[in-house]
PDB file of C-alpha atoms in Angstrom:
ATOM      1  CA  UNK A   1      27.469  11.039   2.109  1.00 30.00           C
ATOM      2  CA  UNK A   2      23.912  13.372   2.903  1.00 38.00           C
ATOM      3  CA  UNK A   3      21.045  10.923   4.643  1.00 34.00           C
ATOM      4  CA  UNK A   4      17.507  11.989   4.253  1.00 41.00           C
ATOM      5  CA  UNK A   5      14.343  10.784   4.927  1.00 46.00           C
ATOM      6  CA  UNK A   6      11.128  10.622   3.066  1.00 49.00           C
ATOM      7  CA  UNK A   7       8.441   9.572   4.842  1.00 48.00           C
ATOM      8  CA  UNK A   8       5.442   8.443   3.019  1.00 51.00           C
ATOM      9  CA  UNK A   9       2.008   7.745   4.874  1.00 49.00           C
ATOM     10  CA  UNK A  10       4.011   8.070   8.090  1.00 50.00           C
ATOM     11  CA  UNK A  11       5.936   5.423   7.010  1.00 54.00           C
ATOM     12  CA  UNK A  12       9.812   5.886   6.621  1.00 57.00           C
ATOM     13  CA  UNK A  13      10.356   4.285   2.788  1.00 56.00           C
ATOM     14  CA  UNK A  14      13.925   5.629   1.994  1.00 57.00           C
ATOM     15  CA  UNK A  15      16.762   7.021   4.175  1.00 59.00           C
ATOM     16  CA  UNK A  16      19.519   7.681   1.958  1.00 61.00           C
ATOM     17  CA  UNK A  17      18.997   9.972  -0.759  1.00 61.00           C
ATOM     18  CA  UNK A  18      20.035   8.912  -4.258  1.00 67.00           C
ATOM     19  CA  UNK A  19      22.900   9.847  -6.180  1.00 73.00           C
ATOM     20  CA  UNK A  20      23.633  11.132 -10.125  1.00 78.00           C
ATOM     21  CA  UNK A  21      19.551  10.846  -9.793  1.00 78.00           C
ATOM     22  CA  UNK A  22      17.692  14.156 -11.791  1.00 83.00           C
ATOM     23  CA  UNK A  23      14.733  13.872 -10.475  1.00 85.00           C
ATOM     24  CA  UNK A  24      14.396  14.816  -6.564  1.00 82.00           C
ATOM     25  CA  UNK A  25      13.673  11.910  -3.794  1.00 81.00           C
ATOM     26  CA  UNK A  26      10.478  12.526  -3.343  1.00 82.00           C
ATOM     27  CA  UNK A  27       9.312  11.746  -7.031  1.00 87.00           C
ATOM     28  CA  UNK A  28      10.853   8.692  -6.500  1.00 87.00           C
ATOM     29  CA  UNK A  29       9.155   7.465  -3.862  1.00 84.00           C
ATOM     30  CA  UNK A  30       5.679   8.072  -5.055  1.00 86.00           C
ATOM     31  CA  UNK A  31       6.770   6.456  -8.586  1.00 90.00           C
ATOM     32  CA  UNK A  32       8.028   3.579  -6.867  1.00 88.00           C
ATOM     33  CA  UNK A  33       5.171   2.971  -4.027  1.00 83.00           C
ATOM     34  CA  UNK A  34       2.498   4.020  -6.241  1.00 86.00           C
ATOM     35  CA  UNK A  35       3.289   1.521  -8.457  1.00 88.00           C
ATOM     36  CA  UNK A  36       3.728  -1.465  -5.304  1.00 81.00           C
ATOM     37  CA  UNK A  37       0.599   0.100  -3.652  1.00 80.00           C
ATOM     38  CA  UNK A  38      -1.918   0.240  -6.519  1.00 86.00           C
ATOM     39  CA  UNK A  39      -0.114  -2.735  -8.748  1.00 85.00           C
ATOM     40  CA  UNK A  40      -0.076  -0.615 -11.943  1.00 87.00           C
ATOM     41  CA  UNK A  41       2.182  -0.828 -15.012  1.00 93.00           C
ATOM     42  CA  UNK A  42       4.720   1.481 -15.725  1.00 95.00           C
ATOM     43  CA  UNK A  43       3.547   2.981 -18.322  1.00 95.00           C
ATOM     44  CA  UNK A  44       0.249   4.048 -15.990  1.00 94.00           C
ATOM     45  CA  UNK A  45       3.015   5.171 -13.322  1.00 94.00           C
ATOM     46  CA  UNK A  46       4.278   7.520 -15.895  1.00 94.00           C
ATOM     47  CA  UNK A  47       1.012   8.942 -16.848  1.00 94.00           C
ATOM     48  CA  UNK A  48      -0.130   9.721 -13.502  1.00 92.00           C
ATOM     49  CA  UNK A  49       3.487  11.464 -12.790  1.00 93.00           C
ATOM     50  CA  UNK A  50       2.573  13.326 -16.287  1.00 92.00           C
ATOM     51  CA  UNK A  51      -0.594  14.330 -14.783  1.00 92.00           C
ATOM     52  CA  UNK A  52       1.142  16.074 -12.379  1.00 90.00           C
ATOM     53  CA  UNK A  53       3.793  17.848 -14.440  1.00 92.00           C
ATOM     54  CA  UNK A  54       6.363  15.863 -14.021  1.00 92.00           C
ATOM     55  CA  UNK A  55       7.410  14.428 -17.335  1.00 93.00           C
ATOM     56  CA  UNK A  56       9.068  10.414 -16.384  1.00 94.00           C
ATOM     57  CA  UNK A  57       8.762   7.512 -19.668  1.00 94.00           C
ATOM     58  CA  UNK A  58       8.430   4.175 -17.813  1.00 94.00           C
ATOM     59  CA  UNK A  59      11.690   2.822 -18.291  1.00 96.00           C
ATOM     60  CA  UNK A  60      13.087   5.355 -15.932  1.00 93.00           C
ATOM     61  CA  UNK A  61      10.024   4.175 -13.186  1.00 94.00           C
ATOM     62  CA  UNK A  62      10.589   0.376 -14.626  1.00 95.00           C
ATOM     63  CA  UNK A  63      14.330   1.258 -13.542  1.00 93.00           C
ATOM     64  CA  UNK A  64      13.245   2.681 -10.169  1.00 91.00           C
ATOM     65  CA  UNK A  65      11.517  -0.043  -9.203  1.00 90.00           C
ATOM     66  CA  UNK A  66      13.682  -2.341  -9.446  1.00 91.00           C
ATOM     67  CA  UNK A  67      16.531   0.117  -7.642  1.00 87.00           C
ATOM     68  CA  UNK A  68      14.536   0.417  -4.886  1.00 84.00           C
ATOM     69  CA  UNK A  69      11.309  -1.335  -5.104  1.00 82.00           C
ATOM     70  CA  UNK A  70      12.356  -3.749  -3.145  1.00 84.00           C
ATOM     71  CA  UNK A  71      13.001  -2.215   0.112  1.00 79.00           C
ATOM     72  CA  UNK A  72       8.728  -0.163  -0.816  1.00 76.00           C
ATOM     73  CA  UNK A  73       7.155  -3.727  -1.299  1.00 75.00           C
ATOM     74  CA  UNK A  74       8.869  -4.978   2.086  1.00 78.00           C
ATOM     75  CA  UNK A  75       7.799  -1.395   4.158  1.00 75.00           C
ATOM     76  CA  UNK A  76       3.552  -1.688   2.081  1.00 70.00           C
ATOM     77  CA  UNK A  77       3.519  -5.456   3.299  1.00 74.00           C
ATOM     78  CA  UNK A  78       4.808  -4.829   6.626  1.00 75.00           C
ATOM     79  CA  UNK A  79       1.992  -2.478   6.843  1.00 71.00           C
ATOM     80  CA  UNK A  80      -0.549  -5.106   6.054  1.00 69.00           C
ATOM     81  CA  UNK A  81      -2.784  -6.444   8.876  1.00 67.00           C
ATOM     82  CA  UNK A  82      -2.091 -10.300   9.162  1.00 68.00           C
ATOM     83  CA  UNK A  83      -5.118 -12.285  10.073  1.00 64.00           C
ATOM     84  CA  UNK A  84      -4.472 -14.319  13.241  1.00 64.00           C
ATOM     85  CA  UNK A  85      -4.607 -17.502  14.739  1.00 69.00           C
ATOM     86  CA  UNK A  86      -7.948 -17.074  17.276  1.00 72.00           C
ATOM     87  CA  UNK A  87     -11.348 -16.682  15.154  1.00 74.00           C
ATOM     88  CA  UNK A  88     -14.472 -15.660  16.820  1.00 75.00           C
ATOM     89  CA  UNK A  89     -18.046 -15.653  15.295  1.00 77.00           C
ATOM     90  CA  UNK A  90     -20.841 -13.604  17.186  1.00 80.00           C
ATOM     91  CA  UNK A  91     -23.667 -15.290  16.661  1.00 83.00           C
ATOM     92  CA  UNK A  92     -27.024 -12.888  16.825  1.00 85.00           C
ATOM     93  CA  UNK A  93     -30.553 -14.012  17.088  1.00 87.00           C
ATOM     94  CA  UNK A  94     -32.698 -11.357  15.022  1.00 88.00           C
ATOM     95  CA  UNK A  95     -36.945 -11.707  15.108  1.00 91.00           C
ATOM     96  CA  UNK A  96     -38.329  -9.560  12.095  1.00 90.00           C
ATOM     97  CA  UNK A  97     -42.280 -10.067  11.359  1.00 92.00           C
ATOM     98  CA  UNK A  98     -42.426 -13.253  13.447  1.00 91.00           C
ATOM     99  CA  UNK A  99     -39.640 -15.137  11.414  1.00 92.00           C
ATOM    100  CA  UNK A 100     -36.409 -15.676  12.893  1.00 92.00           C
ATOM    101  CA  UNK A 101     -32.995 -14.978  10.930  1.00 90.00           C
ATOM    102  CA  UNK A 102     -29.579 -15.437  12.707  1.00 88.00           C
ATOM    103  CA  UNK A 103     -26.708 -12.949  12.335  1.00 85.00           C
ATOM    104  CA  UNK A 104     -23.362 -14.038  12.319  1.00 82.00           C
ATOM    105  CA  UNK A 105     -20.313 -12.014  12.581  1.00 79.00           C
ATOM    106  CA  UNK A 106     -16.869 -13.943  11.847  1.00 74.00           C
ATOM    107  CA  UNK A 107     -13.748 -11.631  12.714  1.00 72.00           C
ATOM    108  CA  UNK A 108      -9.851 -12.250  14.098  1.00 68.00           C
ATOM    109  CA  UNK A 109      -8.389 -10.278  17.242  1.00 66.00           C
ATOM    110  CA  UNK A 110      -7.025  -8.308  14.535  1.00 62.00           C
ATOM    111  CA  UNK A 111      -9.578  -6.709  12.286  1.00 60.00           C
ATOM    112  CA  UNK A 112     -13.629  -7.390  11.747  1.00 55.00           C
ATOM    113  CA  UNK A 113     -14.475  -9.481   8.251  1.00 54.00           C
ATOM    114  CA  UNK A 114     -18.134  -8.350   6.978  1.00 56.00           C
ATOM    115  CA  UNK A 115     -21.917  -9.458   8.389  1.00 51.00           C
ATOM    116  CA  UNK A 116     -22.963 -12.584   6.199  1.00 46.00           C
TER     117      UNK A 116
END
């Protein structure tokens, strides 16, 4: 059995080369990844591939997503930042034209949320 790894954005997506598939591993990975990452329809994914010169039916994309989708979904979900249990509230007092304004920023340990 031949093993190969495909890395998409630095993350290992598929380790084992699928057998009896017409298209290479890279095309299958891009189709399934874009379906799960951008929440596109099967037809949108097939149109995006057609724009790049790869003719794939939406039914083929659907079958790929059923077979390889759970692995891609787990990898993408693992990459998303999760809010932590600790939240920090930063407060700044600004004086503009004699009036006092308060600038609040709510953030977690992992990422910052915008000012409000």
